[in-house]
GROMACS .gro file of C-alpha atoms in nm:
model
  297
    1MET     CA    1   0.000   0.000   0.000
    2THR     CA    2   0.144   0.321  -0.114
    3ARG     CA    3   0.124   0.609   0.121
    4THR     CA    4   0.050   0.949  -0.021
    5PRO     CA    5   0.307   1.199   0.076
    6HIS     CA    6   0.198   1.430   0.349
    7GLU     CA    7   0.091   1.753   0.204
    8ALA     CA    8   0.200   2.050   0.404
    9SER     CA    9  -0.096   2.257   0.524
   10PRO     CA   10  -0.094   2.613   0.400
   11THR     CA   11   0.051   2.860   0.641
   12PRO     CA   12  -0.228   3.078   0.784
   13GLN     CA   13  -0.198   3.428   0.664
   14LEU     CA   14  -0.227   3.668   0.954
   15ASP     CA   15  -0.253   3.978   0.743
   16VAL     CA   16  -0.585   3.883   0.578
   17ILE     CA   17  -0.930   3.793   0.709
   18GLU     CA   18  -1.182   3.572   0.532
   19THR     CA   19  -1.518   3.735   0.475
   20PRO     CA   20  -1.808   3.527   0.335
   21GLY     CA   21  -1.886   3.631  -0.020
   22TYR     CA   22  -1.591   3.870  -0.044
   23GLY     CA   23  -1.295   3.637  -0.014
   24PHE     CA   24  -0.991   3.750   0.179
   25LEU     CA   25  -0.966   4.110   0.277
   26PRO     CA   26  -0.654   4.273   0.412
   27LEU     CA   27  -0.663   4.296   0.789
   28PHE     CA   28  -0.400   4.551   0.879
   29PRO     CA   29  -0.524   4.841   0.664
   30LEU     CA   30  -0.848   4.829   0.865
   31PHE     CA   31  -0.664   4.894   1.189
   32SER     CA   32  -0.353   5.070   1.075
   33LEU     CA   33  -0.471   5.415   1.161
   34PRO     CA   34  -0.212   5.686   1.185
   35ALA     CA   35  -0.066   5.715   1.534
   36GLU     CA   36  -0.081   6.092   1.558
   37PRO     CA   37  -0.464   6.130   1.528
   38ILE     CA   38  -0.512   5.852   1.783
   39GLN     CA   39  -0.277   6.020   2.028
   40ARG     CA   40  -0.451   6.351   1.971
   41PHE     CA   41  -0.791   6.188   2.028
   42LEU     CA   42  -0.674   6.016   2.347
   43ARG     CA   43  -0.520   6.339   2.472
   44ALA     CA   44  -0.847   6.525   2.409
   45VAL     CA   45  -1.047   6.254   2.589
   46GLY     CA   46  -0.803   6.267   2.881
   47GLN     CA   47  -0.836   6.644   2.909
   48ARG     CA   48  -1.216   6.610   2.908
   49LEU     CA   49  -1.217   6.343   3.175
   50LEU     CA   50  -0.949   6.490   3.401
   51PRO     CA   51  -1.175   6.750   3.573
   52TRP     CA   52  -1.417   6.470   3.666
   53LEU     CA   53  -1.151   6.257   3.831
   54VAL     CA   54  -1.166   6.419   4.177
   55PRO     CA   55  -1.551   6.436   4.195
   56LEU     CA   56  -1.579   6.071   4.090
   57ALA     CA   57  -1.318   5.969   4.347
   58LEU     CA   58  -1.505   6.159   4.620
   59ILE     CA   59  -1.836   5.994   4.522
   60ALA     CA   60  -1.670   5.652   4.526
   61LEU     CA   61  -1.526   5.723   4.872
   62TRP     CA   62  -1.866   5.848   4.986
   63GLN     CA   63  -2.040   5.532   4.862
   64LEU     CA   64  -1.775   5.312   5.022
   65SER     CA   65  -1.808   5.491   5.356
   66ALA     CA   66  -2.186   5.460   5.349
   67SER     CA   67  -2.185   5.092   5.252
   68ARG     CA   68  -1.930   5.009   5.526
   69GLY     CA   69  -2.140   5.190   5.785
   70TRP     CA   70  -1.886   5.462   5.851
   71LEU     CA   71  -2.150   5.722   5.768
   72SER     CA   72  -2.499   5.716   5.914
   73SER     CA   73  -2.777   5.736   5.653
   74ARG     CA   74  -2.946   6.006   5.866
   75VAL     CA   75  -2.636   6.221   5.843
   76LEU     CA   76  -2.536   6.153   5.484
   77PRO     CA   77  -2.723   5.897   5.272
   78ALA     CA   78  -2.530   5.693   5.018
   79PRO     CA   79  -2.500   5.832   4.663
   80LEU     CA   80  -2.710   5.545   4.531
   81ASP     CA   81  -2.990   5.635   4.773
   82VAL     CA   82  -2.971   5.999   4.663
   83ALA     CA   83  -2.981   5.892   4.298
   84THR     CA   84  -3.282   5.670   4.370
   85ALA     CA   85  -3.464   5.960   4.538
   86ALA     CA   86  -3.385   6.187   4.242
   87TRP     CA   87  -3.511   5.924   3.998
   88THR     CA   88  -3.835   5.881   4.195
   89LEU     CA   89  -3.896   6.257   4.201
   90ALA     CA   90  -3.815   6.286   3.831
   91GLU     CA   91  -4.043   5.996   3.742
   92SER     CA   92  -4.335   6.151   3.928
   93GLY     CA   93  -4.274   6.489   3.760
   94GLU     CA   94  -4.238   6.668   4.094
   95LEU     CA   95  -3.868   6.738   4.036
   96TRP     CA   96  -3.921   6.910   3.701
   97THR     CA   97  -4.201   7.126   3.842
   98HIS     CA   98  -3.976   7.259   4.120
   99VAL     CA   99  -3.680   7.308   3.884
  100LYS     CA  100  -3.898   7.501   3.641
  101VAL     CA  101  -4.030   7.733   3.915
  102SER     CA  102  -3.682   7.798   4.060
  103ALA     CA  103  -3.523   7.857   3.719
  104GLY     CA  104  -3.803   8.099   3.631
  105ARG     CA  105  -3.746   8.296   3.952
  106ALA     CA  106  -3.370   8.306   3.905
  107LEU     CA  107  -3.381   8.415   3.542
  108THR     CA  108  -3.648   8.679   3.603
  109GLY     CA  109  -3.445   8.828   3.889
  110LEU     CA  110  -3.132   8.819   3.672
  111ALA     CA  111  -3.308   8.993   3.386
  112ILE     CA  112  -3.434   9.273   3.614
  113GLY     CA  113  -3.122   9.327   3.825
  114GLY     CA  114  -2.871   9.250   3.552
  115GLY     CA  115  -3.049   9.473   3.302
  116LEU     CA  116  -3.050   9.766   3.545
  117GLY     CA  117  -2.687   9.703   3.638
  118LEU     CA  118  -2.583   9.698   3.273
  119LEU     CA  119  -2.779  10.012   3.191
  120LEU     CA  120  -2.647  10.214   3.486
  121GLY     CA  121  -2.294  10.081   3.435
  122LEU     CA  122  -2.295  10.197   3.074
  123LEU     CA  123  -2.441  10.532   3.178
  124THR     CA  124  -2.201  10.611   3.462
  125GLY     CA  125  -1.903  10.466   3.276
  126SER     CA  126  -1.969  10.676   2.966
  127VAL     CA  127  -2.091  11.008   3.104
  128ARG     CA  128  -1.901  11.185   3.383
  129VAL     CA  129  -2.209  11.375   3.499
  130PHE     CA  130  -2.399  11.053   3.568
  131GLU     CA  131  -2.097  10.908   3.745
  132THR     CA  132  -2.083  11.208   3.976
  133LEU     CA  133  -2.456  11.195   4.031
  134LEU     CA  134  -2.514  10.822   4.082
  135ASP     CA  135  -2.197  10.628   4.156
  136SER     CA  136  -2.148  10.741   4.518
  137THR     CA  137  -2.505  10.644   4.607
  138ILE     CA  138  -2.473  10.306   4.434
  139GLN     CA  139  -2.145  10.233   4.610
  140MET     CA  140  -2.305  10.318   4.945
  141VAL     CA  141  -2.599  10.084   4.884
  142ARG     CA  142  -2.361   9.814   4.755
  143ASN     CA  143  -2.209   9.776   5.100
  144VAL     CA  144  -2.545   9.669   5.245
  145PRO     CA  145  -2.563   9.287   5.224
  146ALA     CA  146  -2.867   9.163   5.038
  147LEU     CA  147  -2.945   8.915   5.314
  148ALA     CA  148  -2.954   9.197   5.572
  149MET     CA  149  -3.248   9.343   5.378
  150ILE     CA  150  -3.469   9.037   5.426
  151PRO     CA  151  -3.674   9.182   5.719
  152LEU     CA  152  -3.730   9.505   5.527
  153VAL     CA  153  -3.815   9.318   5.207
  154ILE     CA  154  -4.076   9.110   5.391
  155LEU     CA  155  -4.230   9.430   5.528
  156TRP     CA  156  -4.233   9.584   5.179
  157PHE     CA  157  -4.342   9.291   4.964
  158GLY     CA  158  -4.468   9.030   5.207
  159ILE     CA  159  -4.362   8.671   5.141
  160ASP     CA  160  -4.483   8.632   4.785
  161GLU     CA  161  -4.284   8.623   4.460
  162SER     CA  162  -4.198   8.994   4.461
  163ALA     CA  163  -3.978   8.957   4.768
  164LYS     CA  164  -3.779   8.672   4.612
  165LEU     CA  165  -3.735   8.854   4.282
  166PHE     CA  166  -3.625   9.170   4.464
  167LEU     CA  167  -3.355   8.988   4.661
  168ILE     CA  168  -3.220   8.815   4.348
  169ALA     CA  169  -3.229   9.138   4.145
  170VAL     CA  170  -3.040   9.332   4.414
  171SER     CA  171  -2.773   9.064   4.447
  172VAL     CA  172  -2.700   9.040   4.073
  173PHE     CA  173  -2.716   9.415   4.012
  174PHE     CA  174  -2.384   9.516   4.167
  175PRO     CA  175  -2.140   9.270   3.999
  176ILE     CA  176  -2.272   9.360   3.655
  177TYR     CA  177  -2.279   9.732   3.735
  178LEU     CA  178  -1.921   9.740   3.866
  179ASN     CA  179  -1.773   9.531   3.587
  180THR     CA  180  -1.958   9.728   3.319
  181PHE     CA  181  -1.838  10.057   3.468
  182HIS     CA  182  -1.475   9.945   3.486
  183GLY     CA  183  -1.494   9.777   3.147
  184ILE     CA  184  -1.599  10.104   2.985
  185ARG     CA  185  -1.330  10.299   3.168
  186ASN     CA  186  -1.054  10.052   3.080
  187VAL     CA  187  -1.102  10.074   2.704
  188ASP     CA  188  -0.776  10.181   2.544
  189PRO     CA  189  -0.798  10.561   2.480
  190GLN     CA  190  -0.570  10.523   2.176
  191LEU     CA  191  -0.831  10.299   2.012
  192ILE     CA  192  -1.099  10.562   2.074
  193GLU     CA  193  -0.871  10.830   1.931
  194MET     CA  194  -0.802  10.613   1.626
  195GLY     CA  195  -1.176  10.570   1.574
  196ARG     CA  196  -1.224  10.944   1.585
  197THR     CA  197  -0.941  10.982   1.337
  198TYR     CA  198  -1.122  10.747   1.098
  199GLY     CA  199  -1.432  10.963   1.127
  200LEU     CA  200  -1.656  10.732   1.329
  201SER     CA  201  -1.965  10.891   1.475
  202ARG     CA  202  -2.033  10.872   1.850
  203TRP     CA  203  -2.271  10.579   1.806
  204GLN     CA  204  -2.026  10.395   1.576
  205LEU     CA  205  -1.745  10.465   1.823
  206TYR     CA  206  -1.954  10.323   2.103
  207ARG     CA  207  -2.074  10.016   1.911
  208GLN     CA  208  -1.750   9.926   1.733
  209ILE     CA  209  -1.482  10.015   1.989
  210ILE     CA  210  -1.610  10.089   2.341
  211LEU     CA  211  -1.865   9.808   2.381
  212PRO     CA  212  -1.641   9.534   2.236
  213GLY     CA  213  -1.355   9.659   2.455
  214ALA     CA  214  -1.572   9.643   2.768
  215LEU     CA  215  -1.740   9.313   2.681
  216SER     CA  216  -1.490   9.085   2.855
  217SER     CA  217  -1.534   9.275   3.182
  218ILE     CA  218  -1.915   9.274   3.146
  219LEU     CA  219  -1.913   8.896   3.099
  220VAL     CA  220  -1.699   8.853   3.410
  221GLY     CA  221  -1.966   9.045   3.599
  222LEU     CA  222  -2.229   8.816   3.449
  223ARG     CA  223  -2.044   8.508   3.574
  224PHE     CA  224  -2.023   8.653   3.925
  225SER     CA  225  -2.392   8.740   3.911
  226LEU     CA  226  -2.490   8.391   3.800
  227GLY     CA  227  -2.316   8.244   4.103
  228LEU     CA  228  -2.478   8.492   4.342
  229MET     CA  229  -2.815   8.437   4.177
  230TRP     CA  230  -2.834   8.074   4.291
  231VAL     CA  231  -2.702   8.152   4.640
  232ILE     CA  232  -2.968   8.417   4.701
  233LEU     CA  233  -3.235   8.196   4.543
  234ILE     CA  234  -3.161   7.927   4.804
  235VAL     CA  235  -3.215   8.178   5.086
  236ALA     CA  236  -3.519   8.337   4.922
  237GLU     CA  237  -3.692   8.004   4.867
  238THR     CA  238  -3.636   7.892   5.224
  239ILE     CA  239  -3.808   8.202   5.366
  240SER     CA  240  -4.154   8.105   5.251
  241ALA     CA  241  -4.242   7.931   4.928
  242GLN     CA  242  -4.506   7.694   4.800
  243SER     CA  243  -4.296   7.559   4.514
  244GLY     CA  244  -3.938   7.551   4.396
  245ILE     CA  245  -3.626   7.359   4.493
  246GLY     CA  246  -3.600   7.544   4.824
  247TYR     CA  247  -3.957   7.448   4.913
  248MET     CA  248  -3.884   7.086   4.822
  249THR     CA  249  -3.576   7.074   5.047
  250MET     CA  250  -3.745   7.247   5.340
  251ASN     CA  251  -4.044   7.015   5.309
  252ALA     CA  252  -3.809   6.715   5.307
  253ARG     CA  253  -3.633   6.850   5.616
  254GLU     CA  254  -3.963   6.846   5.805
  255PHE     CA  255  -3.996   6.472   5.736
  256LEU     CA  256  -3.624   6.395   5.792
  257GLN     CA  257  -3.581   6.293   5.426
  258THR     CA  258  -3.211   6.363   5.406
  259ASP     CA  259  -3.176   6.206   5.061
  260ILE     CA  260  -3.425   6.455   4.912
  261VAL     CA  261  -3.250   6.742   5.090
  262LEU     CA  262  -2.929   6.632   4.919
  263VAL     CA  263  -3.110   6.610   4.586
  264GLY     CA  264  -3.209   6.976   4.626
  265ILE     CA  265  -2.855   7.083   4.717
  266LEU     CA  266  -2.707   6.893   4.422
  267LEU     CA  267  -2.967   7.049   4.194
  268TYR     CA  268  -2.852   7.396   4.296
  269ALA     CA  269  -2.493   7.293   4.225
  270LEU     CA  270  -2.587   7.146   3.887
  271LEU     CA  271  -2.789   7.452   3.783
  272GLY     CA  272  -2.503   7.678   3.893
  273LYS     CA  273  -2.256   7.477   3.687
  274LEU     CA  274  -2.484   7.488   3.382
  275ALA     CA  275  -2.521   7.865   3.420
  276ASP     CA  276  -2.143   7.904   3.437
  277LEU     CA  277  -2.100   7.689   3.126
  278PHE     CA  278  -2.353   7.909   2.949
  279ALA     CA  279  -2.159   8.223   3.048
  280ARG     CA  280  -1.833   8.067   2.926
  281ALA     CA  281  -1.998   7.975   2.597
  282LEU     CA  282  -2.107   8.337   2.558
  283GLU     CA  283  -1.747   8.444   2.622
  284GLN     CA  284  -1.617   8.201   2.360
  285TYR     CA  285  -1.867   8.325   2.103
  286TRP     CA  286  -1.875   8.700   2.164
  287LEU     CA  287  -1.502   8.728   2.233
  288ARG     CA  288  -1.386   8.496   1.957
  289TRP     CA  289  -1.188   8.787   1.814
  290HIS     CA  290  -0.998   8.831   2.144
  291PRO     CA  291  -0.661   8.648   2.159
  292GLY     CA  292  -0.712   8.566   2.527
  293TYR     CA  293  -1.029   8.367   2.457
  294GLN     CA  294  -0.911   8.175   2.153
  295LYS     CA  295  -0.843   7.808   2.200
  296ALA     CA  296  -0.482   7.698   2.179
  297LEU     CA  297  -0.407   7.514   1.857
   0.00000   0.00000   0.00000
């Protein structure tokens, strides 16, 4: 009996992959992406994730402490319990109702106080007569803390919405006023002189040189005001309210629902962060011509 010679099996080709109906397709070109774009992508992802590293570590430590019994649930509930309470409130629609009411109060107060601060800042920063007439009085009132006015505000407006809006409007007025005033005054006089040399009218000078020059300072005032807005809203809603995040937290305090109290506090923090991101986005858009606000290439 003759024995057929052993035929050597074909060496598997590692650089191709068999695809039904298409034969062998090259494997490496599918994954041989250039190294530089991948490194750039990973670097961008790392920069995005880096600010979240410390908060995530703190939450993990918090959860570990609660699960090990190091923290009492009456003092500080576990993050998972807080998340469950937030989910329950969101599912019932109660959370969104309170957030909508609080955001409406905050934005209305910001529109009133911020609008007046911007208007008076432009006026006193542009016209010396108005500065002499108004600035001393405004600076005197500025030194009165908004929270010290609560008893007087309750006497004036009672405990309804007007009192809350007044407190928020007063608190956001001064940062925008001061930064608008100093922004106008810090515009480079040589730029104004150059505009006059080119024959710009007063309105053109104001719109094309003075306002853009003061815009960065005005937006800084807006960022300060957005932070103060949420702080004063917390106080205003705990005085007396029938709706809003402050009402929700105070109501939860009455029933010792610490997890819902934490949901309210975290909501204030989240809304404050979103407001700050909005202000930064405005800076990036309106000051895109400014070298200090352009992203590094």
